[in-house]
mmCIF file of C-alpha atoms and ligand atoms in Angstrom:
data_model
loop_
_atom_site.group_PDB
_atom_site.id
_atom_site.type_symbol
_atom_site.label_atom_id
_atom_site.label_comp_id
_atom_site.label_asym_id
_atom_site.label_seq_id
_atom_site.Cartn_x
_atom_site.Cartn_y
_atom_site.Cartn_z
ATOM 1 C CA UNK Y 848 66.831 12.152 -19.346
ATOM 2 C CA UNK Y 849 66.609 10.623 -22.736
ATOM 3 C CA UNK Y 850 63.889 11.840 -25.439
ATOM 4 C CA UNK Y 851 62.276 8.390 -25.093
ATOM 5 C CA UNK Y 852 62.376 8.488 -21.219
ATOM 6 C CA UNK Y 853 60.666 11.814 -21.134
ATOM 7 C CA UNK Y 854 57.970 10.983 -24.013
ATOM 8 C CA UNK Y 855 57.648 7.213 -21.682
ATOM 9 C CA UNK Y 856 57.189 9.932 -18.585
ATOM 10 C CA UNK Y 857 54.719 12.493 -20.339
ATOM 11 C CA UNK Y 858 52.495 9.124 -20.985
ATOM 12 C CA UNK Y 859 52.553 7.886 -17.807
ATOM 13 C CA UNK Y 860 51.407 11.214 -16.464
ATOM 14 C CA UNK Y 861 48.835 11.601 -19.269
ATOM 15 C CA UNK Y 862 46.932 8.108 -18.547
ATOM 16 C CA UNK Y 863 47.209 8.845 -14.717
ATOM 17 C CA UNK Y 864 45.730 12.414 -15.379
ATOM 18 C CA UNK Y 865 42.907 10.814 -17.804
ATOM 19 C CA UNK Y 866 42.175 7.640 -15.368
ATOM 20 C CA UNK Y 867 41.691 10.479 -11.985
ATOM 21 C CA UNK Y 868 39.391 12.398 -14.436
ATOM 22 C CA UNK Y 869 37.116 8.901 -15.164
ATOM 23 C CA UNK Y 870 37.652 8.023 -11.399
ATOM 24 C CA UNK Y 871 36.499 11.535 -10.515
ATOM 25 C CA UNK Y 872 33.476 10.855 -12.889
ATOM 26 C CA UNK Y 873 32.403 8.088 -11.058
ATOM 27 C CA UNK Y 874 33.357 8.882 -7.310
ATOM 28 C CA UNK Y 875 30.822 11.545 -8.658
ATOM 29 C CA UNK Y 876 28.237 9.267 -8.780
ATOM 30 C CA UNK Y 877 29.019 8.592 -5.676
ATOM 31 C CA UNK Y 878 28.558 4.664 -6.604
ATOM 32 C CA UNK Y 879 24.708 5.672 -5.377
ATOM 33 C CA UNK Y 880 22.315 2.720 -6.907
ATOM 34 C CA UNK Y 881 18.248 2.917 -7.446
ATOM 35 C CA UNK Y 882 16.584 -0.709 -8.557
ATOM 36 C CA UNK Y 883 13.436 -1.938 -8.666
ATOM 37 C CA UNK Y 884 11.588 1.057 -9.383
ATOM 38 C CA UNK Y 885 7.699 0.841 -9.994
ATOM 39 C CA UNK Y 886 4.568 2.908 -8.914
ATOM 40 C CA UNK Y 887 1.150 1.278 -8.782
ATOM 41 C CA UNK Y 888 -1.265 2.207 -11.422
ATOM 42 C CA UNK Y 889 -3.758 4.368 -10.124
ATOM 43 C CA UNK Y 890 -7.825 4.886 -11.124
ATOM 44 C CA UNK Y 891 -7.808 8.224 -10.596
ATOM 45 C CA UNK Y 892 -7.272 10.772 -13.356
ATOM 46 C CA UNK Y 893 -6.580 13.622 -10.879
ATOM 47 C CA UNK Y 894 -5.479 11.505 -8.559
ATOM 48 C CA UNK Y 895 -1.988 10.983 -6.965
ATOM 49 C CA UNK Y 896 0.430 8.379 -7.051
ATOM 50 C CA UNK Y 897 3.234 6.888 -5.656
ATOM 51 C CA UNK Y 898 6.212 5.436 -6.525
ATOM 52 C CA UNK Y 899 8.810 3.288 -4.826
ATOM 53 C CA UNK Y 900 12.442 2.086 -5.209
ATOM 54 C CA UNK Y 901 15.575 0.802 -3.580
ATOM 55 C CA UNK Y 902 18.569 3.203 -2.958
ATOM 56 C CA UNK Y 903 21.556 1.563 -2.391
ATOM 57 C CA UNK Y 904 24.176 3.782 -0.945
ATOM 58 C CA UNK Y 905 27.856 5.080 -2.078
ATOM 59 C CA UNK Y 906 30.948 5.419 -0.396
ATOM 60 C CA UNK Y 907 29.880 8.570 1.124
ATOM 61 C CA UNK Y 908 26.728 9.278 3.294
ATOM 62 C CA UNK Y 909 24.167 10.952 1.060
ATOM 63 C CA UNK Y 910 20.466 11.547 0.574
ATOM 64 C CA UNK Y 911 17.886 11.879 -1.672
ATOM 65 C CA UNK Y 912 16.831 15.761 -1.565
ATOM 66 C CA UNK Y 913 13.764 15.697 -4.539
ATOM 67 C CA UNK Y 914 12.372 14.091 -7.683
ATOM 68 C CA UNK Y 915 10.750 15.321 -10.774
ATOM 69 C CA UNK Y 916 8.568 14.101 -13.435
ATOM 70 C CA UNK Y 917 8.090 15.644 -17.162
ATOM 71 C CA UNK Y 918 5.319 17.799 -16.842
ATOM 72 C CA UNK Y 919 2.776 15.814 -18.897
ATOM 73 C CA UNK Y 920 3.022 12.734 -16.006
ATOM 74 C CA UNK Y 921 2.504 14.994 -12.888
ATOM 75 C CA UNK Y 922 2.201 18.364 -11.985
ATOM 76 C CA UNK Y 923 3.891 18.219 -8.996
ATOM 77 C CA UNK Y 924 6.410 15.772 -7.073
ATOM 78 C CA UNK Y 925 7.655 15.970 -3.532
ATOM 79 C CA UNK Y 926 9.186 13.170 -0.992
ATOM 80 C CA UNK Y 927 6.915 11.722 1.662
ATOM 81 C CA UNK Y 928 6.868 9.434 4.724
ATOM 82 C CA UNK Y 929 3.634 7.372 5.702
ATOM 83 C CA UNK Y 930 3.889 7.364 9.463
ATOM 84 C CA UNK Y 931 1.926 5.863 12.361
ATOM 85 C CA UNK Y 932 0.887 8.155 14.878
ATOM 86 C CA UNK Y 933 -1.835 6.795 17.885
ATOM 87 C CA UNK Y 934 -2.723 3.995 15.455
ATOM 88 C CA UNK Y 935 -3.216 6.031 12.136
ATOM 89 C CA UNK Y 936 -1.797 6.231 9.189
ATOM 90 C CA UNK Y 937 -0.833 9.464 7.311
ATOM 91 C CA UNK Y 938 1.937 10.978 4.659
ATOM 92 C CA UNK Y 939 4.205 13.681 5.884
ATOM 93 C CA UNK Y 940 6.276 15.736 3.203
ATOM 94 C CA UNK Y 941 10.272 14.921 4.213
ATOM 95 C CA UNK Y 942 13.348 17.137 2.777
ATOM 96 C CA UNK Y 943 15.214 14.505 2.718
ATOM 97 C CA UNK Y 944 15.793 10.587 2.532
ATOM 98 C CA UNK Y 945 19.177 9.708 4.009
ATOM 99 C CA UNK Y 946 20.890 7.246 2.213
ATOM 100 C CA UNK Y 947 23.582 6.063 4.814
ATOM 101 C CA UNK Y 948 27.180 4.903 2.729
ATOM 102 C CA UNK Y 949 27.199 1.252 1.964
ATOM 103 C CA UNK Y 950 23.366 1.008 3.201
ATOM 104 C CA UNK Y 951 20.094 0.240 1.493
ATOM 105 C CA UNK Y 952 16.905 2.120 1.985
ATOM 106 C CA UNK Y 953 14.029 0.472 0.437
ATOM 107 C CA UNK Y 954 11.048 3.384 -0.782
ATOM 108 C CA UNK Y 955 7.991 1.118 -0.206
ATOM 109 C CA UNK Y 956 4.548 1.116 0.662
ATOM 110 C CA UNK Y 957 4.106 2.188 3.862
ATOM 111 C CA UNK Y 958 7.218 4.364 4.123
ATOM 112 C CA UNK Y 959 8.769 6.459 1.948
ATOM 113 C CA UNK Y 960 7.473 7.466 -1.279
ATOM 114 C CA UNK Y 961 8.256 9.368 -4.285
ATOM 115 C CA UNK Y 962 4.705 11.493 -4.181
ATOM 116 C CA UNK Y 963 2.962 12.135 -7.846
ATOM 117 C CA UNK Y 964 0.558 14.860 -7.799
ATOM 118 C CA UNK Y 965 -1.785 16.235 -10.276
ATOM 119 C CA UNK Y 966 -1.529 13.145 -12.557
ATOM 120 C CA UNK Y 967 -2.338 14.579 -16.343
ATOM 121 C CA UNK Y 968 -3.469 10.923 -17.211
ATOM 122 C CA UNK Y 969 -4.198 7.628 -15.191
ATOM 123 C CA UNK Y 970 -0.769 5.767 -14.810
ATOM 124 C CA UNK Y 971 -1.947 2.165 -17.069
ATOM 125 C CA UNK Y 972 0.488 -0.520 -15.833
ATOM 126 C CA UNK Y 973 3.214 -1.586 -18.158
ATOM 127 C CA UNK Y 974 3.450 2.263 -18.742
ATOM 128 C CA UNK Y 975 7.379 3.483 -18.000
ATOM 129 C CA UNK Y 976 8.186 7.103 -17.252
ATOM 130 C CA UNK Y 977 11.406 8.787 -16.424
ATOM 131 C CA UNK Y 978 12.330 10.484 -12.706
ATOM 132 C CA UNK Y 979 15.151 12.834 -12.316
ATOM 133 C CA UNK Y 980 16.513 11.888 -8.441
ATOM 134 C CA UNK Y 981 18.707 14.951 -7.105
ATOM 135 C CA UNK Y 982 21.152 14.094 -4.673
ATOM 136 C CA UNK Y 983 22.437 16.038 -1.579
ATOM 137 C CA UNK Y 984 25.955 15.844 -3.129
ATOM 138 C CA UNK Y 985 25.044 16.943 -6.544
ATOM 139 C CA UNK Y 986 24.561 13.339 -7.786
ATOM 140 C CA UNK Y 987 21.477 13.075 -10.070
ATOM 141 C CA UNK Y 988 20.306 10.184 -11.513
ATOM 142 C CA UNK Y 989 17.286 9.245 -14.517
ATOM 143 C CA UNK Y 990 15.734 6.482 -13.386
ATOM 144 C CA UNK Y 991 12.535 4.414 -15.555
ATOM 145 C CA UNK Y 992 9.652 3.905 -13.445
ATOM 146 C CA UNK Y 993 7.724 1.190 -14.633
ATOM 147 C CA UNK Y 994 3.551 1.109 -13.788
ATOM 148 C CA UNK Y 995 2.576 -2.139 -11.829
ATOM 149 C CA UNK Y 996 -0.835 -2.997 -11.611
ATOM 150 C CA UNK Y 997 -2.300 -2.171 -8.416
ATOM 151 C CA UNK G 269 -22.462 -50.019 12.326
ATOM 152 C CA UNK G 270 -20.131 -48.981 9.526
ATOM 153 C CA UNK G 271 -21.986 -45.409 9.339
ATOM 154 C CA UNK G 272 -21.200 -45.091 13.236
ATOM 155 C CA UNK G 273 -17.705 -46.158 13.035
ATOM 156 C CA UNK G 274 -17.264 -43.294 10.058
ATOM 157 C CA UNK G 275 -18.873 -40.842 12.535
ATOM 158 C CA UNK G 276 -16.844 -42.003 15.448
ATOM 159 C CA UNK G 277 -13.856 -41.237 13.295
ATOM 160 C CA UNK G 278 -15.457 -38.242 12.454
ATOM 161 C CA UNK G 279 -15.408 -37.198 15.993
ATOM 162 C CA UNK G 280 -11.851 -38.503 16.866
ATOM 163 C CA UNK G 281 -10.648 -36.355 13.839
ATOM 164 C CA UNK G 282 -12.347 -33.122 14.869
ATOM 165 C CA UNK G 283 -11.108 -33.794 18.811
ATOM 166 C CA UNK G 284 -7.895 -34.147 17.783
ATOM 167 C CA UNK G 285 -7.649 -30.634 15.411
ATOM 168 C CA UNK G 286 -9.727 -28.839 18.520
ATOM 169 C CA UNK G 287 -6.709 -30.829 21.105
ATOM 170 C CA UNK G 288 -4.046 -28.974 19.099
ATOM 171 C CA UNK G 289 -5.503 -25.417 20.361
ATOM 172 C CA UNK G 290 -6.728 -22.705 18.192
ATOM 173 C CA UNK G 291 -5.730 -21.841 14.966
ATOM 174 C CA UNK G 292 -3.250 -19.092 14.565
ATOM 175 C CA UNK G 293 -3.694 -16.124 12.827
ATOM 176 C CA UNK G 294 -1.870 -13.549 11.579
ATOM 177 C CA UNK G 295 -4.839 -10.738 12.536
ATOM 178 C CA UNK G 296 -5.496 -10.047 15.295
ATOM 179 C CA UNK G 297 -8.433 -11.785 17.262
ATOM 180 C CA UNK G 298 -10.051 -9.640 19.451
ATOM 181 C CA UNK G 299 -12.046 -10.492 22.832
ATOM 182 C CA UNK G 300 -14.908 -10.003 22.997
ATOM 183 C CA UNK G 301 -15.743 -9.833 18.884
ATOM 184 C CA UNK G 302 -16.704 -6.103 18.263
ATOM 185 C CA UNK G 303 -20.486 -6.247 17.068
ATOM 186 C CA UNK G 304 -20.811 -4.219 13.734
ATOM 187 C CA UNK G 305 -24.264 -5.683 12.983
ATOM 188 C CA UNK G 306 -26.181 -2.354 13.787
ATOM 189 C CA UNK G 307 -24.088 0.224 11.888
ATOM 190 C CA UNK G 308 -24.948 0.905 8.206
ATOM 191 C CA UNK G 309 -24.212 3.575 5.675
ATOM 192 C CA UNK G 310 -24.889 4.368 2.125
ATOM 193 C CA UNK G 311 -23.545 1.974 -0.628
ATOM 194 C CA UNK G 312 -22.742 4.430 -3.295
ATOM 195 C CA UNK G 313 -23.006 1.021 -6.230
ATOM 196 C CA UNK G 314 -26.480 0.345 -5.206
ATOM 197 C CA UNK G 315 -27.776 3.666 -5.385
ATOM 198 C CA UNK G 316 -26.770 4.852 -2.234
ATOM 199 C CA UNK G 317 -28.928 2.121 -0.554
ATOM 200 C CA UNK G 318 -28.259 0.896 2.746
ATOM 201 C CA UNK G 319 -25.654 -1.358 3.730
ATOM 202 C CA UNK G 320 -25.175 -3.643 7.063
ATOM 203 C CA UNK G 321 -22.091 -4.539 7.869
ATOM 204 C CA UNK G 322 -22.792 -8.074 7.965
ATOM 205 C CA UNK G 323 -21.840 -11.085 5.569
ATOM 206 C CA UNK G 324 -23.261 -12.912 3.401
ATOM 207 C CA UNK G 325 -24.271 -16.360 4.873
ATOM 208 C CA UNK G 326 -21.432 -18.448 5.600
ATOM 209 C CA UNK G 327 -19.302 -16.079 4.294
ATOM 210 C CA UNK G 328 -16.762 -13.343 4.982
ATOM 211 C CA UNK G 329 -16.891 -8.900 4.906
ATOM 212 C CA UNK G 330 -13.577 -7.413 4.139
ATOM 213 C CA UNK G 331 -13.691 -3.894 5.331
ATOM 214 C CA UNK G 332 -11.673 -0.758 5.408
ATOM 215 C CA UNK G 333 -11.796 2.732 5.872
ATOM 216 C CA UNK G 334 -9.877 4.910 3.923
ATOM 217 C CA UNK G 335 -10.024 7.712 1.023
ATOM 218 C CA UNK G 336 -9.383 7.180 -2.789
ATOM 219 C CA UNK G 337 -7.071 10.164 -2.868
ATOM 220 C CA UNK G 338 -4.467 7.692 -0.749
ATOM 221 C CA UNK G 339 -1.635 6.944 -3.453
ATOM 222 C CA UNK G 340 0.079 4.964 -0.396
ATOM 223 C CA UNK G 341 -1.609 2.728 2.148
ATOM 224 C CA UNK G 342 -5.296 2.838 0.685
ATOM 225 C CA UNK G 343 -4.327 1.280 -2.460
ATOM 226 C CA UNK G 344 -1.666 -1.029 -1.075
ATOM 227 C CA UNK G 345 -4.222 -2.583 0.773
ATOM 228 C CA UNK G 346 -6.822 -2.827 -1.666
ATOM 229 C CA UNK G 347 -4.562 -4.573 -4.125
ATOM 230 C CA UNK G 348 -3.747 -6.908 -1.489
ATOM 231 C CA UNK G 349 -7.261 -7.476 -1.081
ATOM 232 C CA UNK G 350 -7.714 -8.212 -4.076
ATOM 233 C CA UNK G 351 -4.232 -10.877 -4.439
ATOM 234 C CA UNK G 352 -5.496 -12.496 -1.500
ATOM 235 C CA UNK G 353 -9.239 -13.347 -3.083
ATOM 236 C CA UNK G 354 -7.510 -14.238 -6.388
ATOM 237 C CA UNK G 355 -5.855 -16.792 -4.888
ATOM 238 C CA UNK G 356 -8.974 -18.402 -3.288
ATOM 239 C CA UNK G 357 -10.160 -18.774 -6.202
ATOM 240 C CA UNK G 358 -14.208 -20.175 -6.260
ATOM 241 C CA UNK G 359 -14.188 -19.461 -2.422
ATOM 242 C CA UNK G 360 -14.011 -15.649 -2.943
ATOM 243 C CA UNK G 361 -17.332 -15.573 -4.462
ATOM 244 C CA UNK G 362 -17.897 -16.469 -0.498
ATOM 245 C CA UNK G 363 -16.356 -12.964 0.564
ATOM 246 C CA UNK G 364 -17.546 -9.177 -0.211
ATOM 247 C CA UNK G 365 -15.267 -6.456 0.098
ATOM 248 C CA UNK G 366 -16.416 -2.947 1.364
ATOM 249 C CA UNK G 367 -14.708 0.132 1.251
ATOM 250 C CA UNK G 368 -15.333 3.087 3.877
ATOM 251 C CA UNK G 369 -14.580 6.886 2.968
ATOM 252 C CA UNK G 370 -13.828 8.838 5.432
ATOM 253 C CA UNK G 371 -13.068 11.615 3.108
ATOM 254 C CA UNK G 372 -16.533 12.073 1.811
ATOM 255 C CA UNK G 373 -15.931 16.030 1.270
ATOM 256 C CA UNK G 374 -13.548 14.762 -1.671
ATOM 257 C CA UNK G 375 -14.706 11.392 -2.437
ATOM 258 C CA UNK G 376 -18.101 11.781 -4.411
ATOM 259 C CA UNK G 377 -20.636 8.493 -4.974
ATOM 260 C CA UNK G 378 -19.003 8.641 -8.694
ATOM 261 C CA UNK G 379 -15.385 8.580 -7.993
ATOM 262 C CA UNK G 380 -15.917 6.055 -4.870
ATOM 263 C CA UNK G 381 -17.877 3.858 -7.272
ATOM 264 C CA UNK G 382 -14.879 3.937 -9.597
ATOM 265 C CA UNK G 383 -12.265 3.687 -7.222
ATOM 266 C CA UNK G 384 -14.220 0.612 -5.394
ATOM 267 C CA UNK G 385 -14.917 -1.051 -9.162
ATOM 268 C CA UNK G 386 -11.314 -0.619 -9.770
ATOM 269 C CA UNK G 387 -10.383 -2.742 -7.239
ATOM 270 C CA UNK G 388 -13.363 -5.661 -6.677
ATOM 271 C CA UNK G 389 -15.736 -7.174 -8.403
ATOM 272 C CA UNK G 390 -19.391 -6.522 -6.622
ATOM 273 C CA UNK G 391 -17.834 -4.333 -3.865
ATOM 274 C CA UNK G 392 -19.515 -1.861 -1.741
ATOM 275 C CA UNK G 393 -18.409 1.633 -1.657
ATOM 276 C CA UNK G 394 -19.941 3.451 1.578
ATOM 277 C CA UNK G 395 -20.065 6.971 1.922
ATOM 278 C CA UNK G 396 -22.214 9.033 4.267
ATOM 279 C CA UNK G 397 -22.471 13.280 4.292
ATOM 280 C CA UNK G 398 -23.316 12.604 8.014
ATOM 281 C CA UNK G 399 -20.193 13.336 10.207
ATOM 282 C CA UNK G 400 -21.979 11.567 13.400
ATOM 283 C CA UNK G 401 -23.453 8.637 11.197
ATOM 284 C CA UNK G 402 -20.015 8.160 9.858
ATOM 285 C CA UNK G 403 -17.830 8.545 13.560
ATOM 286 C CA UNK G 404 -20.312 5.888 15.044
ATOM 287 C CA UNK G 405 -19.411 3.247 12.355
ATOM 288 C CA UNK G 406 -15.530 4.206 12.725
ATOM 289 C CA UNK G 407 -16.212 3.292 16.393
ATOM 290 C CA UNK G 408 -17.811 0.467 16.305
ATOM 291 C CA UNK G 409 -15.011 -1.283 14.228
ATOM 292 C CA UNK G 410 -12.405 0.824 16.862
ATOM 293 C CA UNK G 411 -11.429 2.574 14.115
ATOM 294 C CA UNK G 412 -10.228 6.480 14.179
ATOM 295 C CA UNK G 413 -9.788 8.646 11.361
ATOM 296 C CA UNK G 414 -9.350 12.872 10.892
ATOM 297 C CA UNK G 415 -9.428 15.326 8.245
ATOM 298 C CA UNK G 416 -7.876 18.443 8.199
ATOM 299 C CA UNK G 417 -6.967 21.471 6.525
ATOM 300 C CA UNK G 418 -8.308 22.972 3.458
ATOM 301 C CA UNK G 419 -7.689 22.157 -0.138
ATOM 302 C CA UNK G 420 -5.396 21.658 -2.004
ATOM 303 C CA UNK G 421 -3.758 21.007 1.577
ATOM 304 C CA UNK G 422 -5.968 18.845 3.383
ATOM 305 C CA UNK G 423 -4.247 15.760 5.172
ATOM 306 C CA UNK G 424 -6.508 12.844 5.893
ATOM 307 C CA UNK G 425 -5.116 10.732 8.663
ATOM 308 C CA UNK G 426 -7.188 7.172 9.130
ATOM 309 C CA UNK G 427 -6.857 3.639 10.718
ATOM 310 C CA UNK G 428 -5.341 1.407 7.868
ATOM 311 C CA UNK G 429 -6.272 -2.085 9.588
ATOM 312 C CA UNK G 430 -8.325 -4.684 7.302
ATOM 313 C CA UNK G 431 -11.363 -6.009 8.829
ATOM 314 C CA UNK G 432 -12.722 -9.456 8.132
ATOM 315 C CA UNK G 433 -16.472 -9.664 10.020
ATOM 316 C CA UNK G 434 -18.958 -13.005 9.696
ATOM 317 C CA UNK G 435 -22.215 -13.686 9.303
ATOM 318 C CA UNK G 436 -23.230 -12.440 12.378
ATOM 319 C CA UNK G 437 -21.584 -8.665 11.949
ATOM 320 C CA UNK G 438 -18.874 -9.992 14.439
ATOM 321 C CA UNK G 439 -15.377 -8.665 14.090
ATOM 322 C CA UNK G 440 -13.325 -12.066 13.504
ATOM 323 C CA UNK G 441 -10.012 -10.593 12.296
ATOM 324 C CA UNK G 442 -8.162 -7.794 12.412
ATOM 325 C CA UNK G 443 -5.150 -7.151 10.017
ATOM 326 C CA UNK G 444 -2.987 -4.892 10.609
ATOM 327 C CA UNK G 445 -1.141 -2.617 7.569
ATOM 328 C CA UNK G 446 1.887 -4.409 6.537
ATOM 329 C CA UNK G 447 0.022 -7.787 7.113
ATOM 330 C CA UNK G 448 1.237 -10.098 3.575
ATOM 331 C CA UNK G 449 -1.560 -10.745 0.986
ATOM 332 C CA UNK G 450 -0.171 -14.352 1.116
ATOM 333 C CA UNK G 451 -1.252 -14.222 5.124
ATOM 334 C CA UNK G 452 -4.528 -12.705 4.655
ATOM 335 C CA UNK G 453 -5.530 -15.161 2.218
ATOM 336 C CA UNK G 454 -5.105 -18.201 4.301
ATOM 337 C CA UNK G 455 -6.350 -16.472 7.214
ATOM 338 C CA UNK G 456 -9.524 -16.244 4.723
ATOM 339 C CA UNK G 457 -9.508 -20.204 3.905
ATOM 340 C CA UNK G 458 -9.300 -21.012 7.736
ATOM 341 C CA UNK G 459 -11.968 -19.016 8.630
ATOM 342 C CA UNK G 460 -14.403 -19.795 5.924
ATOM 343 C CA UNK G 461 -13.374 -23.411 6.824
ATOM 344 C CA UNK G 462 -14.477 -22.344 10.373
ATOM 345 C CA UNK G 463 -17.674 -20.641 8.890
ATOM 346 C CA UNK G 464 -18.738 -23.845 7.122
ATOM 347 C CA UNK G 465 -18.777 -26.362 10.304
HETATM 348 CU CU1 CU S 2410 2.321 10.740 -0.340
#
């Protein structure tokens, strides 16, 4: 093997190590998606609020395990469900939000939500705060939630 | 003679809307009406005077029970509420909005009265200490609500339907959650068209 065939050799290797290490990067991501993110603005100062999304899924099954907010937005954040049971309405705290690979799952009003509690201030629409999303595969994700009115 | 033929006309017109059967909806009609007319509670903006869950004349009540501590459904609705009378535009001044608590251990007169100001202009917020006065209103709109545990855990579980009720404190619509803004707005024109004839 020639000096030039070997150097040639020890590239090839080097870009295909380098290009698994971005791919790894990614596939770490899991390819996972959040748009449309918003929460309503709320009237109460010691209220709670809620705030939705749209989770589109990777290549591998996955789901959303919890959510946090910088302490001076909400004391507290956990995931919840509104469900229907004998005609009413109430929120149930949830573990987890599956997001099935290559799916959608919508976080909207009257479903799942993203539960602010112990708001320090009223959220004032056109406000935008960040949420940390932790993912059951290690995946997390900063995502801007923007205040709608509501 | 001209006067009759513009009332025969008239008549032909109204035959033939009536011929083409009832208007749809997207709430709920229910048979018979439910009678609210008798209940009333406490309006917390008007000094905690009494309110009857009737309309104003030729007009429309919005009503829903809830608690102002809802980040979900309670506001989702109420913003609806209020899409759905912005787009009638002059015609909402023929429809008042009340809102029920049926959280009153949490839900004082002054945060109700916020909470209802937030979201309408003129609204009623009604609020009653009296578990019995409170249970007999639910029922009379068929509506079922519980509260439970202690704080900060207490889960409040309620009925999240919309209520539209006439004139005569009859029941004429009943929306369930989920129902579109855009749908309870023109389920608003066609009844106040009804209301007028
Ligand atoms: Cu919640």
């Amino acid at each position: 093997m020639s000096e030039r065939t070997r150097t040639a050799l020890m590239w090839i290797l080097g870009v295909a190590v380098l290009g698994a290490g971005i791919w790894m990067l990614v596939k770490d991501d899991d390819g996972l998606r959040v748009t449309d993110v918003w929460a309503r603005s709320s009237p109460m100062v010691d209220g709670a609020a809620a705030a939705y999304m749209n989770i589109q899924g990777g290549a591998e099954d996955d789901a959303l395990v919890s959510a946090s907010v910088a302490a001076d937005v909400a004391g507290k954040v956990e995931l919840h469900e509104t469900r229907m049971v004998d005609g009413k309405h109430s929120m149930q705290m949830v573990l987890g939000i599956d997001i099935p690979a290559g799916g959608s799952v919508a976080l909207e009003p009257g479903g799942y939500h993203i539960m602010l509690m112990g708001l320090v201030e009223p959220l004032e629409p056109g406000e935008i705060f960040d949420t940390d999303l932790v993912f059951e595969s290690g995946a997390t994700i900063t995502v801007e939630v923007e205040v709608r009115e509501g | 003679m001209k006067r009759l033929a513009a009332g025969v006309l008239t008549t032909a017109l109204l035959v033939a809307a009536c011929a083409s059967g009832p208007p749809e909806y997207a709430g709920v009609v229910r048979s018979p009406a439910p009678d609210v007319s008798a209940a009333t509670l406490p309006d917390v903006l008007a000094g905690g005077a009494p309110f009857r869950f009737v309309a104003p004349e030729d007009g429309l009540l919005i009503v829903h029970f809830g608690y102002t501590s809802c980040p979900d459904v309670c506001p989702t609705t109420m913003a609806n509420v209020r899409s759905a009378l912005e787009l009638l535009g002059d015609d909402a001044e023929r429809v008042s909005v009340a809102f029920v608590t049926v959280d009153p251990g949490r839900d004082s007169d002054d945060i109700l009265a916020t909470y209802v100001g937030y979201f309408t202009d003129g609204g009623h917020g009604l609020r009653t200490d009296d578990p019995t006065e409170l249970r007999a209103v639910a029922d009379a709109f068929g509506a079922d609500y519980s509260v439970t545990g202690t704080a900060p855990y207490i889960e409040v579980e309620h009925t999240a339907d919309l209520y539209a009720v006439d004139d005569r404190g009859r029941i004429r619509l009943t929306w369930p959650f989920g129902t579109r803004w855009q749908d309870v707005a023109s389920d608003l024109v066609a009844l106040l068209g009804e209301e007028k004839t």
